């Protein structure tokens, strides 16, 4: 939820590489979601900060993540189950 909130304000996300964040990166793009493995190191953080400043010139594409779309997608998911 906090990652989507950040993206809705066109703020890039730096997160641990796990299931939900991997999915988010696939959906939104690696230019908005930067993932690190296991422990965040100073090198990871330094690279992520440089990366984040580069991303800020564009807007996050959150198609399908807006409030009117979410209930329809959720209901469709449950119907498919």
Coordinates of C-alpha atoms in Angstrom, one line a residue:
X1 CA 0.0 0.0 0.0
X2 CA 2.7 2.5 0.9
X3 CA 4.5 1.7 -2.4
X4 CA 1.4 2.5 -4.4
X5 CA 0.8 5.7 -2.4
X6 CA 4.4 6.8 -3.1
X7 CA 4.0 6.0 -6.8
X8 CA 0.7 7.9 -6.9
X9 CA 2.7 11.0 -5.9
X10 CA 5.3 10.2 -8.7
X11 CA 7.8 9.1 -6.1
X12 CA 10.1 6.2 -7.0
X13 CA 10.1 3.2 -4.7
X14 CA 13.1 1.4 -3.3
X15 CA 12.2 -2.0 -1.7
X16 CA 13.5 -5.4 -0.9
X17 CA 13.2 -7.9 -3.7
X18 CA 10.2 -10.1 -2.6
X19 CA 7.0 -11.4 -4.2
X20 CA 4.7 -8.4 -4.0
X21 CA 7.5 -5.9 -4.9
X22 CA 8.6 -8.1 -7.8
X23 CA 5.1 -8.1 -9.1
X24 CA 4.8 -4.3 -8.7
X25 CA 8.1 -3.8 -10.5
X26 CA 6.8 -5.9 -13.4
X27 CA 3.5 -4.0 -13.6
X28 CA 4.8 -0.5 -13.1
X29 CA 8.3 -0.8 -14.5
X30 CA 11.9 -1.0 -13.3
X31 CA 12.2 2.8 -13.9
X32 CA 9.9 3.3 -10.9
X33 CA 10.5 0.4 -8.6
X34 CA 14.1 -0.3 -7.7
X35 CA 14.7 -3.6 -5.9
X36 CA 17.6 -4.7 -3.7
X37 CA 18.5 -8.2 -2.6
X38 CA 18.4 -9.3 1.0
X39 CA 20.3 -6.6 3.1
X40 CA 20.4 -3.0 1.9
X41 CA 24.1 -2.0 1.6
X42 CA 25.5 1.5 1.4
X43 CA 26.4 0.8 -2.3
X44 CA 22.8 -0.2 -3.0
X45 CA 21.5 3.0 -1.3
X46 CA 23.9 5.2 -3.1
X47 CA 22.9 3.7 -6.5
X48 CA 19.2 3.9 -5.6
X49 CA 19.5 7.6 -4.8
X50 CA 21.1 8.4 -8.1
X51 CA 18.5 6.3 -9.8
X52 CA 15.6 8.0 -8.0
X53 CA 16.7 11.5 -9.1
X54 CA 16.8 10.3 -12.8
X55 CA 13.2 8.9 -12.5
X56 CA 11.7 12.1 -11.1
X57 CA 11.4 13.7 -14.6
X58 CA 8.6 11.3 -15.6
X59 CA 5.2 10.2 -14.3
X60 CA 4.4 6.8 -12.9
X61 CA 2.0 4.8 -15.1
X62 CA -0.6 3.5 -12.6
X63 CA -3.2 2.4 -15.1
X64 CA -5.6 -0.1 -13.5
X65 CA -4.5 1.0 -9.9
X66 CA -7.0 3.8 -9.5
X67 CA -9.9 3.5 -7.0
X68 CA -12.7 3.0 -9.6
X69 CA -10.7 0.1 -11.2
X70 CA -9.7 -1.8 -8.1
X71 CA -13.1 -3.0 -7.0
X72 CA -13.9 -4.3 -10.5
X73 CA -10.6 -6.1 -10.7
X74 CA -11.0 -7.6 -7.2
X75 CA -14.6 -8.8 -7.9
X76 CA -13.4 -10.3 -11.2
X77 CA -10.6 -12.1 -9.4
X78 CA -13.0 -13.6 -6.9
X79 CA -15.4 -14.6 -9.7
X80 CA -12.6 -16.5 -11.5
X81 CA -11.8 -18.4 -8.3

